[in-house]
Tab-separated table of C-alpha atoms in Angstrom:
chain	number	residue	atom	x	y	z
F	6	MET	CA	-266.917	12.435	-69.089
F	7	ALA	CA	-264.745	9.565	-68.763
F	8	VAL	CA	-266.048	6.424	-68.799
F	9	ASP	CA	-265.065	1.955	-67.924
F	10	ILE	CA	-264.550	-0.302	-71.380
F	11	LEU	CA	-264.459	-3.654	-71.074
F	12	TYR	CA	-263.921	-6.309	-74.151
F	13	PHE	CA	-264.047	-9.228	-73.704
F	14	ALA	CA	-262.773	-13.112	-75.157
F	15	TRP	CA	-261.851	-12.899	-79.415
F	16	VAL	CA	-263.137	-8.711	-79.171
F	17	ARG	CA	-260.581	-8.292	-75.822
F	18	GLU	CA	-257.687	-10.522	-77.847
F	19	ALA	CA	-258.384	-8.594	-80.611
F	20	ILE	CA	-257.927	-5.096	-78.703
F	21	GLY	CA	-254.847	-5.605	-77.065
F	22	THR	CA	-256.487	-4.867	-74.124
F	23	GLY	CA	-259.386	-6.197	-70.895
F	24	ALA	CA	-259.695	-2.715	-69.799
F	25	GLU	CA	-259.506	1.247	-70.701
F	26	GLN	CA	-260.794	4.578	-70.056
F	27	VAL	CA	-261.967	6.688	-72.224
F	28	THR	CA	-263.947	10.047	-72.848
F	29	PRO	CA	-266.481	10.235	-75.586
F	30	PRO	CA	-267.428	13.320	-77.236
F	31	ASP	CA	-271.170	14.675	-76.874
F	32	THR	CA	-271.774	13.283	-80.542
F	33	VAL	CA	-271.617	9.648	-79.204
F	34	VAL	CA	-275.026	9.275	-77.490
F	35	SER	CA	-275.337	5.298	-77.761
F	36	VAL	CA	-274.058	2.432	-77.302
F	37	ALA	CA	-273.691	1.483	-81.086
F	38	ASP	CA	-271.763	4.889	-81.458
F	39	LEU	CA	-269.635	4.477	-78.992
F	40	ILE	CA	-268.450	1.588	-80.886
F	41	ALA	CA	-267.886	3.587	-84.264
F	42	TRP	CA	-265.865	5.501	-82.478
F	43	LEU	CA	-264.028	3.936	-80.776
F	44	SER	CA	-262.949	2.058	-83.723
F	45	GLY	CA	-260.897	4.578	-84.045
F	46	ARG	CA	-258.135	4.361	-81.524
F	47	SER	CA	-256.553	1.497	-83.024
F	48	GLU	CA	-256.564	-1.551	-86.090
F	49	GLY	CA	-256.645	-3.636	-83.011
F	50	HIS	CA	-260.191	-1.705	-82.183
F	51	ARG	CA	-261.334	-1.753	-85.818
F	52	ARG	CA	-260.395	-5.285	-86.784
F	53	ALA	CA	-262.708	-6.335	-83.402
F	54	PHE	CA	-264.962	-3.475	-83.793
F	55	ALA	CA	-265.524	-4.138	-88.116
F	56	ASP	CA	-269.009	-6.128	-87.812
F	57	PRO	CA	-271.665	-4.817	-85.173
F	58	ASP	CA	-273.605	-7.551	-85.956
F	59	ARG	CA	-271.192	-9.509	-84.050
F	60	LEU	CA	-271.441	-7.316	-80.873
F	61	ARG	CA	-273.321	-7.461	-77.858
F	62	ALA	CA	-272.551	-5.000	-74.678
F	63	ALA	CA	-274.261	-3.991	-71.022
F	64	VAL	CA	-274.442	-1.202	-69.252
F	65	ASP	CA	-273.351	-1.195	-66.452
F	66	GLN	CA	-273.937	-5.168	-65.732
F	67	ARG	CA	-276.818	-5.177	-67.505
F	68	PHE	CA	-276.721	-6.865	-71.549
F	69	VAL	CA	-278.332	-3.717	-73.832
F	70	PRO	CA	-279.335	-3.472	-77.398
F	71	LEU	CA	-276.501	-1.483	-79.002
F	72	ASP	CA	-279.077	1.249	-80.227
F	73	ALA	CA	-279.444	1.595	-76.111
F	74	ALA	CA	-277.510	5.110	-75.205
F	75	ILE	CA	-275.048	5.257	-72.660
F	76	ALA	CA	-275.351	8.801	-70.486
F	77	GLY	CA	-274.604	8.475	-67.434
F	78	ALA	CA	-273.125	4.807	-67.616
F	79	ARG	CA	-269.789	3.944	-65.515
F	80	GLU	CA	-268.665	0.638	-67.333
F	81	ILE	CA	-269.077	-0.284	-70.446
F	82	ALA	CA	-268.650	-3.250	-72.311
F	83	ILE	CA	-268.740	-4.902	-75.523
F	84	PHE	CA	-267.995	-8.359	-76.258
F	85	PRO	CA	-268.728	-11.442	-77.844
F	86	PRO	CA	-272.806	-13.423	-77.962
F	87	VAL	CA	-272.065	-15.259	-75.239
F	88	THR	CA	-271.607	-19.359	-75.200
F	89	GLY	CA	-271.083	-20.518	-72.115
F	90	GLY	CA	-273.340	-23.455	-70.709
Q	231	MET	CA	-282.572	-21.230	-51.456
Q	232	ILE	CA	-280.527	-19.854	-54.367
Q	233	ARG	CA	-277.450	-20.222	-54.919
Q	234	VAL	CA	-275.056	-19.069	-57.954
Q	235	ILE	CA	-271.578	-19.941	-58.017
Q	236	VAL	CA	-269.019	-19.295	-60.392
Q	237	GLN	CA	-265.242	-20.571	-59.807
Q	238	GLN	CA	-262.479	-21.581	-61.180
Q	239	ALA	CA	-262.195	-25.130	-58.892
Q	240	PRO	CA	-264.085	-28.610	-60.025
Q	241	ILE	CA	-267.227	-28.879	-59.534
Q	242	ASP	CA	-268.242	-31.024	-56.478
Q	243	THR	CA	-272.068	-32.751	-58.375
Q	244	SER	CA	-272.801	-34.807	-55.361
Q	245	VAL	CA	-272.649	-32.115	-52.510
Q	246	LEU	CA	-275.000	-29.845	-54.711
Q	247	LEU	CA	-277.003	-32.375	-55.825
Q	248	GLY	CA	-277.890	-32.946	-52.189
Q	249	ALA	CA	-278.012	-29.737	-50.809
Q	250	LEU	CA	-281.042	-30.048	-52.861
Q	251	GLU	CA	-282.867	-31.962	-50.900
Q	252	LEU	CA	-284.672	-29.281	-48.355
Q	253	PRO	CA	-287.851	-30.719	-46.338
Q	254	GLY	CA	-290.560	-30.196	-48.371
Q	255	ALA	CA	-289.340	-31.040	-52.274
Q	256	GLY	CA	-290.717	-34.348	-54.100
Q	257	GLY	CA	-288.626	-33.380	-56.808
Q	258	VAL	CA	-285.265	-32.671	-57.442
Q	259	ALA	CA	-283.594	-32.429	-61.192
Q	260	SER	CA	-280.190	-31.720	-62.923
Q	261	PHE	CA	-278.078	-31.198	-65.488
Q	262	THR	CA	-274.219	-31.461	-65.775
Q	263	GLY	CA	-273.147	-29.813	-68.420
Q	264	LEU	CA	-268.728	-31.012	-69.024
Q	265	VAL	CA	-266.403	-30.759	-71.323
Q	266	ARG	CA	-267.222	-32.956	-74.743
Q	267	ALA	CA	-264.340	-36.122	-74.522
Q	268	ASP	CA	-264.814	-36.777	-78.462
Q	269	ASP	CA	-264.116	-34.260	-80.345
Q	270	GLY	CA	-260.833	-33.589	-80.457
Q	271	VAL	CA	-260.775	-31.240	-78.071
Q	272	THR	CA	-258.026	-30.577	-74.990
Q	273	VAL	CA	-258.411	-27.766	-73.212
Q	274	LEU	CA	-261.686	-25.919	-72.867
Q	275	ASP	CA	-260.890	-21.552	-71.294
Q	276	LEU	CA	-264.111	-20.045	-69.719
Q	277	GLU	CA	-263.953	-16.847	-69.095
Q	278	HIS	CA	-266.337	-14.522	-67.396
Q	279	TYR	CA	-267.656	-10.840	-66.669
Q	280	PRO	CA	-267.218	-10.341	-63.237
Q	281	GLY	CA	-269.830	-8.775	-61.223
Q	282	ALA	CA	-271.849	-9.111	-64.510
Q	283	THR	CA	-272.094	-13.011	-64.698
Q	284	GLU	CA	-273.214	-13.370	-61.360
Q	285	ALA	CA	-275.791	-10.989	-61.434
Q	286	ALA	CA	-277.501	-12.770	-64.067
Q	287	LEU	CA	-277.441	-16.342	-63.204
Q	288	THR	CA	-278.991	-14.539	-60.283
Q	289	ASP	CA	-281.454	-13.166	-62.281
Q	290	LEU	CA	-282.368	-16.759	-63.647
Q	291	ALA	CA	-282.296	-18.611	-60.691
Q	292	THR	CA	-284.716	-15.436	-59.015
Q	293	ALA	CA	-287.067	-15.733	-62.456
Q	294	ALA	CA	-287.009	-19.828	-62.310
Q	295	SER	CA	-287.986	-19.941	-58.449
Q	296	ASP	CA	-290.925	-17.175	-59.184
Q	297	ARG	CA	-292.287	-19.296	-62.041
Q	298	TRP	CA	-292.183	-22.627	-60.454
Q	299	GLY	CA	-292.288	-22.141	-57.134
Q	300	LEU	CA	-289.463	-23.620	-56.139
Q	301	ILE	CA	-287.476	-24.711	-52.977
Q	302	ALA	CA	-284.031	-24.351	-54.112
Q	303	ALA	CA	-282.359	-23.526	-57.216
Q	304	VAL	CA	-278.672	-24.207	-57.754
Q	305	ILE	CA	-276.628	-22.513	-60.307
Q	306	VAL	CA	-272.751	-23.117	-60.099
Q	307	HIS	CA	-270.448	-22.226	-63.542
Q	308	ARG	CA	-266.909	-23.294	-63.867
Q	309	VAL	CA	-264.542	-20.906	-64.809
Q	310	GLY	CA	-260.608	-20.272	-66.308
Q	311	ARG	CA	-258.889	-23.773	-67.978
Q	312	MET	CA	-260.693	-27.351	-67.464
Q	313	ALA	CA	-260.274	-30.681	-69.793
Q	314	PRO	CA	-262.544	-33.215	-71.774
Q	315	GLY	CA	-264.712	-35.034	-69.282
Q	316	GLU	CA	-264.665	-31.834	-66.408
Q	317	ARG	CA	-267.800	-30.620	-65.125
Q	318	VAL	CA	-268.354	-26.704	-66.889
Q	319	VAL	CA	-271.687	-26.419	-65.111
Q	320	PHE	CA	-274.648	-27.692	-62.862
Q	321	VAL	CA	-277.307	-26.939	-61.980
Q	322	GLY	CA	-279.954	-27.983	-60.054
Q	323	THR	CA	-283.317	-27.043	-58.958
Q	324	ALA	CA	-286.121	-28.470	-55.888
Q	325	ALA	CA	-289.656	-28.574	-56.328
Q	326	ALA	CA	-292.998	-29.511	-54.776
Q	327	HIS	CA	-293.453	-31.758	-57.893
Q	328	ARG	CA	-291.753	-33.583	-60.492
Q	329	ALA	CA	-292.218	-31.334	-63.506
Q	330	SER	CA	-291.761	-27.928	-61.780
Q	331	ALA	CA	-288.558	-28.505	-60.961
Q	332	LEU	CA	-287.305	-30.502	-64.306
Q	333	ASP	CA	-289.163	-27.697	-66.010
Q	334	ALA	CA	-287.033	-25.583	-63.914
Q	335	CYS	CA	-283.850	-26.612	-64.890
Q	336	ALA	CA	-284.128	-26.799	-67.746
Q	337	PHE	CA	-285.389	-23.711	-68.577
Q	338	LEU	CA	-282.152	-22.366	-66.166
Q	339	ILE	CA	-279.567	-24.418	-68.882
Q	340	ASP	CA	-281.688	-23.029	-72.161
Q	341	ARG	CA	-281.220	-19.994	-70.184
Q	342	LEU	CA	-278.044	-18.905	-68.671
Q	343	LYS	CA	-276.820	-20.343	-72.296
Q	344	THR	CA	-277.120	-16.980	-74.249
Q	345	GLU	CA	-277.944	-14.882	-71.035
Q	346	ALA	CA	-274.555	-15.429	-69.004
Q	347	PRO	CA	-271.550	-13.123	-70.317
Q	348	PHE	CA	-269.351	-16.622	-70.403
Q	349	TRP	CA	-267.019	-17.282	-73.745
Q	350	LYS	CA	-265.649	-20.401	-74.665
Q	351	ARG	CA	-262.321	-20.938	-76.327
Q	352	GLU	CA	-261.969	-24.369	-77.305
Q	353	GLU	CA	-258.038	-25.682	-77.300
Q	354	ARG	CA	-257.104	-28.679	-79.881
Q	355	GLY	CA	-253.049	-28.998	-79.792
Q	356	ALA	CA	-251.543	-25.661	-80.966
Q	357	ASP	CA	-255.344	-24.400	-82.522
Q	358	ALA	CA	-257.578	-22.230	-80.318
Q	359	ARG	CA	-260.320	-20.391	-80.853
Q	360	TRP	CA	-263.401	-18.897	-79.586
Q	361	VAL	CA	-266.578	-21.014	-79.706
Q	362	GLU	CA	-269.500	-19.121	-81.772
Q	363	ALA	CA	-272.168	-18.887	-80.402
Q	364	ARG	CA	-275.392	-21.130	-81.612
Q	365	ASP	CA	-279.032	-20.436	-83.553
Q	366	ALA	CA	-280.412	-23.384	-82.123
Q	367	ASP	CA	-279.078	-21.758	-78.134
Q	368	GLU	CA	-281.437	-18.894	-79.386
Q	369	VAL	CA	-284.081	-21.349	-80.061
Q	370	ALA	CA	-284.626	-23.505	-76.929
Q	371	ALA	CA	-283.777	-19.693	-75.113
Q	372	ALA	CA	-286.791	-18.421	-76.834
Q	373	ARG	CA	-289.308	-21.406	-76.123
Q	374	TRP	CA	-288.711	-20.241	-71.908
Q	375	ARG	CA	-289.479	-16.744	-73.153
Q	376	ALA	CA	-293.271	-16.777	-74.387
Q	377	ASP	CA	-294.735	-16.579	-70.736
Q	378	ARG	CA	-296.518	-20.050	-71.243
Q	379	THR	CA	-297.103	-22.171	-68.238
Q	380	SER	CA	-295.724	-25.640	-69.085
Q	381	ASP	CA	-297.612	-27.714	-71.048
Q	382	ARG	CA	-297.456	-31.206	-68.446
Q	383	PRO	CA	-299.674	-31.672	-65.114
Q	384	ASP	CA	-297.949	-30.470	-61.930
T	277	MET	CA	-275.372	-48.559	-71.749
T	278	ILE	CA	-278.254	-49.115	-69.242
T	279	ARG	CA	-278.305	-50.207	-65.575
T	280	VAL	CA	-281.605	-50.624	-64.118
T	281	ILE	CA	-282.078	-51.736	-60.190
T	282	VAL	CA	-285.017	-52.417	-57.825
T	283	GLN	CA	-283.337	-52.178	-54.364
T	284	GLN	CA	-284.434	-51.988	-51.041
T	285	ALA	CA	-281.432	-49.577	-50.185
T	286	PRO	CA	-281.176	-46.258	-49.675
T	287	ILE	CA	-280.354	-45.072	-53.062
T	288	ASP	CA	-276.719	-43.337	-53.440
T	289	THR	CA	-277.210	-40.476	-55.946
T	290	SER	CA	-273.762	-39.230	-55.986
T	291	VAL	CA	-272.133	-42.730	-56.903
T	292	LEU	CA	-275.028	-42.342	-59.758
T	293	LEU	CA	-274.972	-39.546	-61.272
T	294	GLY	CA	-271.048	-39.557	-61.970
T	295	ALA	CA	-271.235	-42.655	-63.437
T	296	LEU	CA	-273.378	-41.473	-66.152
T	297	GLU	CA	-270.408	-38.857	-67.119
T	298	LEU	CA	-269.169	-41.052	-69.554
T	299	PRO	CA	-266.792	-40.606	-72.490
T	300	GLY	CA	-268.673	-38.049	-75.544
T	301	ALA	CA	-271.213	-37.252	-72.390
T	302	GLY	CA	-271.931	-33.652	-73.293
T	303	GLY	CA	-275.144	-33.390	-70.164
T	304	VAL	CA	-275.954	-35.417	-67.962
T	305	ALA	CA	-279.279	-35.180	-66.950
T	306	SER	CA	-281.019	-36.529	-63.434
T	307	PHE	CA	-284.149	-36.435	-61.111
T	308	THR	CA	-284.719	-37.218	-57.850
T	309	GLY	CA	-287.556	-38.404	-56.601
T	310	LEU	CA	-288.153	-38.442	-52.414
T	311	VAL	CA	-290.254	-39.078	-49.814
T	312	ARG	CA	-292.222	-36.097	-49.688
T	313	ALA	CA	-291.668	-34.457	-45.626
T	314	ASP	CA	-294.521	-31.897	-45.080
T	315	ASP	CA	-297.436	-33.483	-45.949
T	316	GLY	CA	-297.651	-35.560	-42.566
T	317	VAL	CA	-296.562	-39.211	-44.036
T	318	THR	CA	-294.786	-40.517	-41.799
T	319	VAL	CA	-293.959	-43.805	-43.544
T	320	LEU	CA	-293.489	-44.684	-47.274
T	321	ASP	CA	-293.771	-48.570	-48.351
T	322	LEU	CA	-293.359	-49.666	-51.259
T	323	GLU	CA	-294.470	-52.463	-53.074
T	324	HIS	CA	-293.716	-53.774	-56.825
T	325	TYR	CA	-293.689	-56.497	-59.109
T	326	PRO	CA	-290.880	-58.865	-59.265
T	327	GLY	CA	-289.568	-59.906	-62.131
T	328	ALA	CA	-292.259	-57.881	-63.528
T	329	THR	CA	-290.050	-54.291	-62.462
T	330	GLU	CA	-287.034	-55.078	-64.005
T	331	ALA	CA	-288.083	-55.481	-67.527
T	332	ALA	CA	-291.058	-52.654	-67.521
T	333	LEU	CA	-287.847	-50.363	-65.931
T	334	THR	CA	-285.266	-52.312	-69.035
T	335	ASP	CA	-288.645	-51.618	-71.501
T	336	LEU	CA	-288.564	-48.084	-70.784
T	337	ALA	CA	-284.628	-46.871	-70.720
T	338	THR	CA	-284.459	-48.632	-73.958
T	339	ALA	CA	-287.113	-46.921	-75.629
T	340	ALA	CA	-285.686	-43.536	-74.094
T	341	SER	CA	-282.336	-44.656	-75.221
T	342	ASP	CA	-283.361	-45.691	-78.418
T	343	ARG	CA	-285.684	-42.525	-79.263
T	344	TRP	CA	-283.055	-40.004	-77.983
T	345	GLY	CA	-279.102	-41.491	-78.718
T	346	LEU	CA	-278.797	-41.484	-74.754
T	347	ILE	CA	-274.661	-42.804	-73.398
T	348	ALA	CA	-276.371	-43.979	-70.743
T	349	ALA	CA	-279.835	-44.333	-68.750
T	350	VAL	CA	-279.536	-45.294	-65.705
T	351	ILE	CA	-282.951	-45.723	-63.474
T	352	VAL	CA	-282.746	-47.095	-59.625
T	353	HIS	CA	-286.282	-47.312	-57.064
T	354	ARG	CA	-286.288	-48.642	-53.910
T	355	VAL	CA	-289.119	-50.572	-52.358
T	356	GLY	CA	-289.912	-51.443	-48.778
T	357	ARG	CA	-290.542	-48.977	-45.843
T	358	MET	CA	-289.172	-45.522	-46.285
T	359	ALA	CA	-289.308	-42.275	-43.571
T	360	PRO	CA	-290.166	-38.659	-45.355
T	361	GLY	CA	-287.046	-36.756	-46.845
T	362	GLU	CA	-285.661	-40.874	-47.934
T	363	ARG	CA	-284.655	-40.849	-51.546
T	364	VAL	CA	-288.057	-43.797	-53.907
T	365	VAL	CA	-286.794	-43.117	-56.961
T	366	PHE	CA	-283.205	-42.117	-59.699
T	367	VAL	CA	-283.110	-41.294	-63.081
T	368	GLY	CA	-280.074	-40.713	-64.798
T	369	THR	CA	-280.095	-39.747	-68.331
T	370	ALA	CA	-276.309	-38.760	-70.543
T	371	ALA	CA	-276.360	-37.891	-73.827
T	372	ALA	CA	-274.097	-35.941	-75.871
T	373	HIS	CA	-275.587	-32.664	-75.987
T	374	ARG	CA	-278.401	-31.326	-73.009
T	375	ALA	CA	-281.558	-31.286	-74.375
T	376	SER	CA	-281.024	-35.233	-74.865
T	377	ALA	CA	-280.901	-35.296	-71.996
T	378	LEU	CA	-282.768	-33.635	-70.703
T	379	ASP	CA	-285.345	-34.831	-72.371
T	380	ALA	CA	-285.024	-38.559	-71.942
T	381	CYS	CA	-285.132	-38.078	-68.202
T	382	ALA	CA	-288.271	-36.347	-68.087
T	383	PHE	CA	-289.572	-39.013	-70.021
T	384	LEU	CA	-288.327	-41.712	-67.802
T	385	ILE	CA	-289.946	-40.620	-65.142
T	386	ASP	CA	-293.221	-39.733	-66.322
T	387	ARG	CA	-293.587	-42.976	-68.126
T	388	LEU	CA	-291.766	-45.470	-65.642
T	389	LYS	CA	-295.387	-43.465	-62.923
T	390	THR	CA	-297.692	-44.965	-65.224
T	391	GLU	CA	-295.983	-48.272	-66.822
T	392	ALA	CA	-293.877	-49.457	-63.599
T	393	PRO	CA	-295.574	-51.761	-61.105
T	394	PHE	CA	-295.430	-50.142	-57.988
T	395	TRP	CA	-297.425	-49.765	-55.388
T	396	LYS	CA	-297.167	-46.760	-52.635
T	397	ARG	CA	-298.498	-47.410	-49.531
T	398	GLU	CA	-298.517	-44.140	-47.410
T	399	GLU	CA	-298.926	-44.457	-43.551
T	400	ARG	CA	-299.767	-41.379	-41.150
T	401	GLY	CA	-298.962	-42.271	-37.334
T	402	ALA	CA	-301.469	-45.280	-37.531
T	403	ASP	CA	-303.876	-44.616	-40.803
T	404	ALA	CA	-301.957	-46.635	-44.153
T	405	ARG	CA	-303.111	-46.237	-47.210
T	406	TRP	CA	-302.789	-47.255	-50.339
T	407	VAL	CA	-301.666	-44.120	-53.043
T	408	GLU	CA	-304.452	-43.449	-56.049
T	409	ALA	CA	-302.993	-43.100	-59.336
T	410	ARG	CA	-303.227	-39.411	-60.571
T	411	ASP	CA	-304.977	-39.242	-63.920
T	412	ALA	CA	-302.472	-36.051	-63.799
T	413	ASP	CA	-299.491	-38.914	-64.240
T	414	GLU	CA	-300.661	-40.277	-66.807
T	415	VAL	CA	-301.987	-37.286	-69.028
T	416	ALA	CA	-298.166	-36.743	-68.328
T	417	ALA	CA	-297.008	-40.200	-70.002
T	418	ALA	CA	-299.773	-39.062	-72.316
T	419	ARG	CA	-297.557	-35.958	-73.994
T	420	TRP	CA	-294.505	-38.338	-74.782
T	421	ARG	CA	-296.856	-41.409	-75.887
T	422	ALA	CA	-297.060	-39.643	-79.356
T	423	ASP	CA	-293.843	-39.804	-81.369
T	424	ARG	CA	-293.078	-36.379	-81.231
T	425	THR	CA	-289.786	-35.232	-81.601
T	426	SER	CA	-288.468	-32.432	-79.161
T	427	ASP	CA	-289.420	-28.887	-79.302
T	428	ARG	CA	-285.795	-27.961	-78.291
T	429	PRO	CA	-283.573	-28.366	-80.540
T	430	ASP	CA	-279.941	-30.759	-80.046
R	94	MET	CA	-304.908	-76.254	-67.341
R	95	ALA	CA	-303.070	-74.841	-63.526
R	96	VAL	CA	-302.305	-71.114	-63.792
R	97	ASP	CA	-300.417	-69.099	-61.595
R	98	ILE	CA	-302.440	-65.767	-59.875
R	99	LEU	CA	-300.456	-63.017	-58.270
R	100	TYR	CA	-302.287	-60.107	-56.382
R	101	PHE	CA	-299.967	-56.975	-55.398
R	102	ALA	CA	-301.042	-53.421	-53.155
R	103	TRP	CA	-304.691	-53.655	-51.747
R	104	VAL	CA	-306.218	-56.343	-53.960
R	105	ARG	CA	-303.503	-58.882	-52.086
R	106	GLU	CA	-304.959	-57.447	-48.580
R	107	ALA	CA	-308.473	-57.178	-49.263
R	108	ILE	CA	-308.356	-61.386	-50.994
R	109	GLY	CA	-305.516	-62.087	-47.953
R	110	THR	CA	-303.190	-63.872	-50.357
R	111	GLY	CA	-300.245	-62.828	-52.409
R	112	ALA	CA	-300.317	-66.040	-54.798
R	113	GLU	CA	-302.266	-68.575	-55.535
R	114	GLN	CA	-302.891	-71.525	-58.491
R	115	VAL	CA	-305.884	-72.032	-59.655
R	116	THR	CA	-307.906	-73.907	-62.529
R	117	PRO	CA	-310.193	-72.412	-64.527
R	118	PRO	CA	-313.056	-74.043	-66.005
R	119	ASP	CA	-312.595	-73.983	-70.569
R	120	THR	CA	-315.636	-70.978	-70.580
R	121	VAL	CA	-312.604	-69.132	-68.517
R	122	VAL	CA	-311.535	-66.684	-71.956
R	123	SER	CA	-309.520	-63.004	-70.828
R	124	VAL	CA	-309.045	-62.253	-68.326
R	125	ALA	CA	-311.854	-60.277	-66.883
R	126	ASP	CA	-313.891	-63.829	-67.103
R	127	LEU	CA	-311.134	-64.410	-65.011
R	128	ILE	CA	-311.173	-61.784	-62.331
R	129	ALA	CA	-315.111	-62.897	-62.944
R	130	TRP	CA	-314.795	-66.363	-62.544
R	131	LEU	CA	-312.192	-65.367	-59.038
R	132	SER	CA	-314.996	-63.181	-57.188
R	133	GLY	CA	-316.474	-65.905	-56.361
R	134	ARG	CA	-313.994	-67.698	-54.317
R	135	SER	CA	-314.571	-66.158	-51.498
R	136	GLU	CA	-315.311	-62.650	-49.554
R	137	GLY	CA	-312.206	-60.731	-49.933
R	138	HIS	CA	-311.873	-61.733	-53.853
R	139	ARG	CA	-315.736	-60.325	-54.585
R	140	ARG	CA	-314.176	-56.984	-53.184
R	141	ALA	CA	-311.476	-56.811	-54.434
R	142	PHE	CA	-312.887	-57.872	-57.841
R	143	ALA	CA	-315.891	-55.680	-56.730
R	144	ASP	CA	-315.591	-52.339	-59.455
R	145	PRO	CA	-312.778	-53.312	-62.755
R	146	ASP	CA	-312.605	-50.394	-63.409
R	147	ARG	CA	-310.081	-50.599	-60.552
R	148	LEU	CA	-307.938	-53.351	-61.973
R	149	ARG	CA	-305.364	-53.350	-64.268
R	150	ALA	CA	-303.206	-56.865	-64.962
R	151	ALA	CA	-300.668	-58.339	-66.739
R	152	VAL	CA	-300.451	-62.150	-68.341
R	153	ASP	CA	-296.511	-63.302	-67.977
R	154	GLN	CA	-295.122	-60.377	-67.097
R	155	ARG	CA	-296.525	-57.908	-69.193
R	156	PHE	CA	-298.839	-55.154	-69.326
R	157	VAL	CA	-303.039	-56.118	-70.923
R	158	PRO	CA	-306.103	-54.682	-71.216
R	159	LEU	CA	-308.279	-57.077	-69.352
R	160	ASP	CA	-310.209	-58.866	-72.371
R	161	ALA	CA	-307.158	-59.514	-73.297
R	162	ALA	CA	-307.266	-63.559	-73.966
R	163	ILE	CA	-305.221	-65.831	-71.308
R	164	ALA	CA	-304.781	-68.998	-72.525
R	165	GLY	CA	-301.192	-70.526	-72.779
R	166	ALA	CA	-300.729	-68.065	-69.207
R	167	ARG	CA	-298.509	-69.045	-66.552
R	168	GLU	CA	-298.362	-66.385	-64.347
R	169	ILE	CA	-301.742	-63.381	-64.197
R	170	ALA	CA	-301.076	-60.646	-61.749
R	171	ILE	CA	-303.950	-58.460	-60.515
R	172	PHE	CA	-303.949	-55.555	-58.953
R	173	PRO	CA	-304.481	-51.674	-59.041
R	174	PRO	CA	-303.171	-48.921	-61.416
R	175	VAL	CA	-299.618	-48.658	-60.324
R	176	THR	CA	-298.292	-45.473	-58.334
R	177	GLY	CA	-294.314	-45.384	-58.579
R	178	GLY	CA	-291.985	-42.464	-59.087
């Protein structure tokens, strides 16, 4: 099923876009699976996702650990640790 | 009263501080974060995750209100490009007694640092870099995670 | 920058807060104490010990500046008669990092409560009584007396 | 030697004045001695000083415990515990 993917900060810059729609295969169960699968889309994706320890994620605008399931998600965001305030 | 604003415009702290002085409030605490003017930064550029940001800030303000019985909690965070000396964030709290207002204010800024989806990019002339998250911010936020009551009396 | 003012006039918090935003300041914290509007008080009358008050407040501001390396510390305390909702006291601090500004601000208001020679007299219509000192204020002030460093990172 | 005595809050109200000049005898060594000696000056003094636990003092504008010596003091203030802020 199609899902909207959002990228922020240097993840967005490395990939070259802030949003894309993808349809991952059924083998992609968790956010971590999604990241691994997205890595194959381009050199930018590969660079952005080279070190998953530096990545955080939100599913439908709620922060989740990378092992969270993505079943039923409409919007998944992948980004670096936050640095606001 | 809970108020959460994410804005491009400069932050007017005097209006925000005054608006916290509601009936029943004995103490109003505030924290203003500024772009440091002393470390060579020429521009601070702040990106955020629209929608998720407001939700995260509202969650934090609600949690603080419940935990400390606040009369008011206000969080205003600026996004976009700003110059050294400009205000990045304002957090304000009002409570019947000072300890609640002070603790809740510290809680909000500590937790905002690790839980609200903002990202800072610093420019120093032609050089630009994304700010790295700091372990110290995680430690500061973790202080509040345990359901410990304040060690100060109310 | 240390500034201590005891005044009859109303306190203008917006001017005071803005004046704390000095070069190098990354965080500005403030506390405003208000006459509670919800407990039947019609007038709060504040007496002080001229000379000794300013000395005590200056000592506190200097101690906070030294302990937290503040860029600025401001204490403004009103005396005389005031109405519910009016500002009694403003404490403001500026530091390079937020923890120093927040801790120093809490320190100043906690210690001011037990160490500066002010006395409150509450009027409820025709009835007037001097406010009794609270044990809780002694406990809050004592938290800061030990030379403990903050448990929050800077 | 003459010394200025200041009173504040309900101590001032009970005594009926905020300031007076007195010359205590040499047997008055500490603030507590002074308070006991002043108690004899009037019914107002006696009432104000009935419970020394409720009193605080400053010598030359510095807070001191009641057992502090007053030798050389120019100004001694006697008042209730402070309640500012």
